[in-house]
């Protein structure tokens, strides 16, 4: 017995629990009573200790916790088979919540896009811009860079050439150069951004001449100012070069320009300053004209359309990100179900194998542990009987472990085999549910992209191109109608066909917003 169970003996239990001492003490007190039928506290403690040792040895030899760990496994697998559908339902709920959360914002973005595009389209037709797309630099720092470059070149050229001849040296030269450069670049930029752009402005209903009435004189005045600044810097340099070093700063530049404007051109430096000032002024006009689209009002309307489109796309992509997160969470949950089911069945197979391998050893060890328990109980009872004055309880003659015997290896193996048979059927059902849930999840996920989100984004991206074709058609039909009124009845069906996408667009895309319901037969 000691060889089989080296860590447990009746003497060891006696030493740990003081069975003999407690039995004598209880006997002197006539505990338990002669008529008692239940175990005393000390006996119950011994039985509990033996049960714990049996469970420990069962886990060591069989790995099944006395067969108790696997009795509910078939039911657990049966419950686990319903998890895939629950996970699929959770994915649908998350997807629906994400769509509902952005629904109002998305509809508002679509409405803004529709409003901006209608304004943009009407502006193009009214101003006869159907053959040109807006052209402007969208990078702000790049536009500022070119103006700054013009300013730096003008300051550097003026400052260097004036400073050489200035009685105040480079400081006075750079100060004057800075003032003239600011005036030249600023005036040129204002001319390009204002009068120059409005020279070709057609206006609504052909009333562009109203703007040309002020644009042409303003352009003449602006050009004259640039020419004046160029003459001023040339005369200033020429006057400084012919003045003594201690002479005051010349103040007769304007009168010199009026009396003899071309006199400074005899000097190469003054001529270069004049040419540089004119070139910088011309380049400034060009940069001002192309700060935005050269046609007034065209660029802002195009940007409003682009901003509305980008906002709509941003909202849609945020929805896409949330749906992707829900899909990833569902995939992880399904993988966990598959892992857990396979792990449970694998553990059951291992338990059956270990039970078969250790069957004989378990039966012997369980019997020996019970023998040790009975011997320990006898030590307590014998000491109790010797110390008692009253008769010993009748239950002392019964076996305290009669109802606590562990299952034999054959019984454990039988229970495990039955559990494995039931688990096999349940794991098959679980795998089937997993496969179906995965297929449905992938189908609904790709349907969201293929049938809903991707067509929506593509429609936003391509909508302008589609309507531009319609604009061309409208203008061409209008020209043909004016040139040949007799052909107007033949053009009517074509015009109706061109307007049909716009009507369909208003009733479907913009009016009702994006519908996230799956379209039957839409693919």
XYZ file of C-alpha atoms in Angstrom, residues 164-497:
334
model
C 25.535 100.748 -55.360
C 24.595 104.279 -56.346
C 22.741 105.378 -53.198
C 24.489 107.897 -50.894
C 22.921 106.037 -47.973
C 24.488 102.776 -49.061
C 22.815 99.403 -49.206
C 20.393 100.190 -46.368
C 18.746 103.011 -48.245
C 18.902 100.980 -51.457
C 17.151 97.987 -49.972
C 14.482 100.157 -48.317
C 13.551 101.811 -51.597
C 13.707 98.469 -53.418
C 11.364 96.915 -50.872
C 8.783 99.669 -51.307
C 8.864 99.534 -55.109
C 8.766 95.701 -55.133
C 5.697 95.621 -52.892
C 3.911 98.098 -55.159
C 4.811 96.249 -58.368
C 3.904 92.727 -57.158
C 0.778 93.833 -55.316
C -0.510 95.933 -58.200
C 0.155 93.181 -60.730
C -1.555 90.558 -58.575
C -4.630 92.745 -58.095
C -4.830 93.430 -61.815
C -4.629 89.711 -62.614
C -7.167 88.711 -59.960
C -9.597 91.466 -60.910
C -9.811 93.394 -64.185
C -7.853 90.939 -66.301
C -10.165 88.019 -65.444
C -13.303 90.032 -66.101
C -12.300 91.076 -69.630
C -13.585 87.730 -70.983
C -16.428 87.401 -68.483
C -19.645 86.576 -70.366
C -21.916 86.827 -67.370
C -25.388 85.443 -66.890
C -27.598 85.871 -69.940
C -24.706 87.473 -71.853
C -24.430 90.533 -69.622
C -20.669 90.354 -69.320
C -20.287 93.808 -70.889
C -21.404 95.278 -67.556
C -18.215 93.978 -65.990
C -16.048 94.964 -68.944
C -17.190 98.582 -68.470
C -15.151 98.781 -65.258
C -12.582 96.038 -66.021
C -11.067 97.711 -69.094
C -10.443 101.122 -67.450
C -9.160 99.420 -64.295
C -6.757 97.365 -66.399
C -5.490 100.491 -68.127
C -5.014 102.246 -64.791
C -3.255 99.213 -63.283
C -0.961 98.823 -66.278
C -0.161 102.500 -66.097
C 0.769 102.173 -62.433
C 3.137 99.300 -63.162
C 4.691 101.310 -65.986
C 4.991 104.286 -63.636
C 6.735 102.167 -60.985
C 9.153 100.851 -63.635
C 9.981 104.380 -64.795
C 10.263 105.527 -61.195
C 12.832 102.893 -60.243
C 14.844 103.581 -63.431
C 14.861 107.377 -62.874
C 15.638 106.887 -59.195
C 18.701 104.804 -60.023
C 19.808 107.238 -62.734
C 19.422 110.284 -60.477
C 21.378 108.649 -57.639
C 24.235 107.743 -59.975
C 24.618 111.388 -61.087
C 24.320 112.954 -57.654
C 27.126 113.638 -55.199
C 27.599 111.341 -52.236
C 26.461 113.966 -49.721
C 23.437 115.032 -51.767
C 19.987 114.494 -50.256
C 17.626 111.845 -51.541
C 16.161 113.041 -54.863
C 12.559 114.231 -54.711
C 12.052 115.316 -58.305
C 11.545 111.803 -59.777
C 7.984 112.381 -60.973
C 8.817 115.619 -62.716
C 11.830 113.934 -64.300
C 9.567 111.157 -65.634
C 7.197 113.725 -67.109
C 9.866 115.861 -68.740
C 12.315 113.259 -70.029
C 10.991 109.674 -69.500
C 13.607 107.832 -71.583
C 16.687 109.586 -70.274
C 17.640 106.769 -67.760
C 17.862 104.246 -70.585
C 21.276 105.664 -71.436
C 22.479 103.788 -68.361
C 22.489 99.992 -68.511
C 21.612 99.534 -64.809
C 18.562 101.801 -65.050
C 17.395 100.058 -68.227
C 17.722 96.684 -66.509
C 15.707 97.908 -63.530
C 12.980 99.145 -65.877
C 12.821 95.828 -67.745
C 12.887 93.765 -64.538
C 10.083 95.825 -63.010
C 7.935 95.378 -66.130
C 8.595 91.620 -66.287
C 7.854 91.168 -62.583
C 4.645 93.156 -63.052
C 3.604 90.971 -66.010
C 4.391 87.768 -64.104
C 2.458 89.099 -61.112
C -0.537 89.729 -63.371
C -0.295 86.138 -64.635
C -0.053 84.735 -61.096
C -2.987 86.836 -59.976
C -5.074 85.663 -62.924
C -4.244 82.018 -62.188
C -4.548 82.240 -58.414
C -7.909 80.664 -59.108
C -9.534 79.566 -62.352
C -9.170 82.452 -64.823
C -12.925 82.624 -65.310
C -14.478 84.394 -62.293
C -16.721 82.229 -60.130
C -15.802 78.964 -61.860
C -13.208 77.774 -59.343
C -15.289 78.340 -56.146
C -18.235 76.442 -57.562
C -16.010 73.560 -58.620
C -14.444 73.444 -55.142
C -17.864 73.326 -53.507
C -18.740 70.300 -55.623
C -15.420 68.618 -54.815
C -15.727 69.362 -51.087
C -19.245 67.932 -50.978
C -18.105 64.845 -52.862
C -15.101 64.340 -50.588
C -17.264 64.778 -47.490
C -19.684 62.164 -48.771
C -16.826 59.797 -49.534
C -15.315 60.411 -46.086
C -18.591 59.520 -44.376
C -18.978 56.428 -46.535
C -15.426 55.312 -45.803
C -16.003 55.820 -42.072
C -19.010 53.545 -42.392
C -16.817 51.087 -44.286
C -14.277 51.115 -41.448
C -16.953 50.334 -38.853
C -18.342 47.495 -40.937
C -14.808 46.129 -41.373
C -14.315 46.178 -37.602
C -17.598 44.333 -37.105
C -16.515 41.776 -39.721
C -13.144 41.256 -38.009
C -14.848 40.791 -34.635
C -17.229 38.223 -36.156
C -14.324 36.350 -37.763
C -12.477 36.212 -34.443
C -15.576 34.972 -32.642
C -16.163 32.250 -35.241
C -12.521 31.200 -35.030
C -12.846 30.999 -31.248
C -15.910 28.743 -31.585
C -14.023 26.468 -33.970
C -10.983 26.392 -31.687
C -13.005 25.718 -28.568
C -15.049 22.909 -30.122
C -11.935 21.207 -31.507
C -10.168 21.622 -28.167
C -13.041 20.066 -26.229
C -13.317 17.066 -28.495
C -9.540 16.654 -28.499
C -9.478 16.713 -24.704
C -12.207 14.061 -24.636
C -10.166 11.828 -26.935
C -7.137 12.279 -24.697
C -9.214 11.368 -21.635
C -10.397 8.170 -23.269
C -6.829 7.263 -24.264
C -5.459 7.958 -20.777
C -8.257 5.979 -19.160
C -7.489 3.011 -21.365
C -3.750 3.257 -20.619
C -4.117 3.656 -16.833
C -7.207 1.533 -16.220
C -5.518 -1.184 -14.116
C -3.397 1.297 -12.155
C -6.440 3.430 -11.394
C -8.541 0.558 -10.114
C -5.699 -0.564 -7.809
C -4.937 2.961 -6.588
C -8.600 3.773 -5.879
C -8.996 0.586 -3.821
C -5.833 1.331 -1.835
C -6.933 4.894 -1.089
C -10.269 3.601 0.223
C -8.426 1.048 2.375
C -6.329 3.856 3.888
C -9.509 5.791 4.597
C -11.163 2.840 6.279
C -8.091 2.226 8.439
C -8.032 5.875 9.486
C -11.723 5.710 10.430
C -11.076 2.523 12.425
C -8.330 4.298 14.422
C -10.825 6.985 15.413
C -13.635 4.532 16.193
C -11.464 2.158 18.214
C -10.202 5.013 20.380
C -13.771 6.264 20.767
C -15.094 2.850 21.836
C -12.351 2.351 24.436
C -13.086 5.713 26.075
C -16.893 5.499 26.059
C -19.067 4.450 28.961
C -22.202 4.241 26.835
C -22.664 1.770 23.975
C -21.061 2.749 20.662
C -23.344 3.980 17.896
C -24.663 1.276 15.611
C -23.345 3.002 12.486
C -19.787 2.272 13.678
C -20.317 -1.180 12.170
C -21.039 0.227 8.712
C -18.518 1.179 6.019
C -18.263 4.989 5.790
C -17.141 4.708 2.155
C -19.929 2.397 1.023
C -21.608 5.243 -0.907
C -18.410 7.131 -1.774
C -16.576 4.585 -3.879
C -15.151 6.174 -7.065
C -16.042 4.942 -10.498
C -14.034 2.077 -11.805
C -11.999 2.497 -14.963
C -14.609 0.522 -16.905
C -17.398 2.840 -15.716
C -15.333 5.948 -16.463
C -14.475 4.609 -19.918
C -18.122 3.811 -20.599
C -19.217 7.332 -19.619
C -16.497 8.895 -21.720
C -17.358 6.744 -24.712
C -21.023 7.735 -24.483
C -20.058 11.375 -24.122
C -17.743 11.096 -27.132
C -20.492 9.570 -29.260
C -22.857 12.418 -28.405
C -20.091 14.982 -28.804
C -19.256 13.649 -32.261
C -22.772 14.352 -33.451
C -22.785 17.772 -31.830
C -19.388 18.730 -33.229
C -20.644 17.828 -36.699
C -23.619 20.117 -36.194
C -21.321 22.809 -34.831
C -19.030 22.576 -37.873
C -22.032 22.751 -40.170
C -23.303 25.851 -38.369
C -19.832 27.373 -38.542
C -19.548 26.766 -42.283
C -22.996 28.217 -42.911
C -22.361 31.242 -40.712
C -19.016 31.926 -42.392
C -20.549 31.698 -45.850
C -23.441 33.976 -44.870
C -21.074 36.432 -43.194
C -18.851 36.652 -46.268
C -21.877 36.968 -48.548
C -23.408 39.821 -46.539
C -20.046 41.545 -46.123
C -19.217 41.470 -49.839
C -22.804 42.365 -50.700
C -22.398 45.497 -48.592
C -19.408 46.513 -50.723
C -20.435 45.157 -54.125
C -24.123 46.098 -54.059
C -24.165 49.156 -51.790
C -20.975 51.003 -50.890
C -18.824 50.557 -54.016
C -21.585 51.543 -56.503
C -22.419 54.500 -54.288
C -18.819 55.757 -54.200
C -18.393 55.126 -57.922
C -21.584 57.049 -58.588
C -20.305 59.998 -56.564
C -16.968 59.893 -58.399
C -18.380 59.507 -61.917
C -21.522 61.592 -61.579
C -19.902 64.810 -62.791
C -18.513 63.112 -65.905
C -21.930 61.716 -66.772
C -23.616 65.075 -66.398
C -20.927 66.894 -68.369
C -21.868 64.751 -71.346
C -25.437 65.882 -70.806
C -24.281 69.483 -70.705
C -22.541 69.083 -74.078
C -25.687 67.587 -75.485
C -27.839 70.406 -74.140
C -25.605 73.102 -75.624
C -25.306 71.333 -78.994
C -29.062 70.830 -79.230
C -29.608 74.453 -78.288
C -27.225 75.574 -81.065
C -28.927 73.316 -83.618
C -32.322 74.578 -82.527
C -31.306 78.178 -83.046
C -29.683 77.435 -86.418
C -32.436 75.190 -87.795
C -35.826 75.580 -86.057
C -37.361 73.046 -88.398
C -35.347 70.241 -86.830
C -36.576 71.001 -83.305
C -39.176 68.164 -83.200
C -36.422 65.622 -83.983
C -34.202 66.977 -81.198
C -36.915 66.720 -78.569
C -36.649 62.957 -77.956
C -32.843 63.260 -77.665
C -33.192 66.073 -75.150
C -35.644 64.027 -73.161
C -33.194 61.124 -73.169
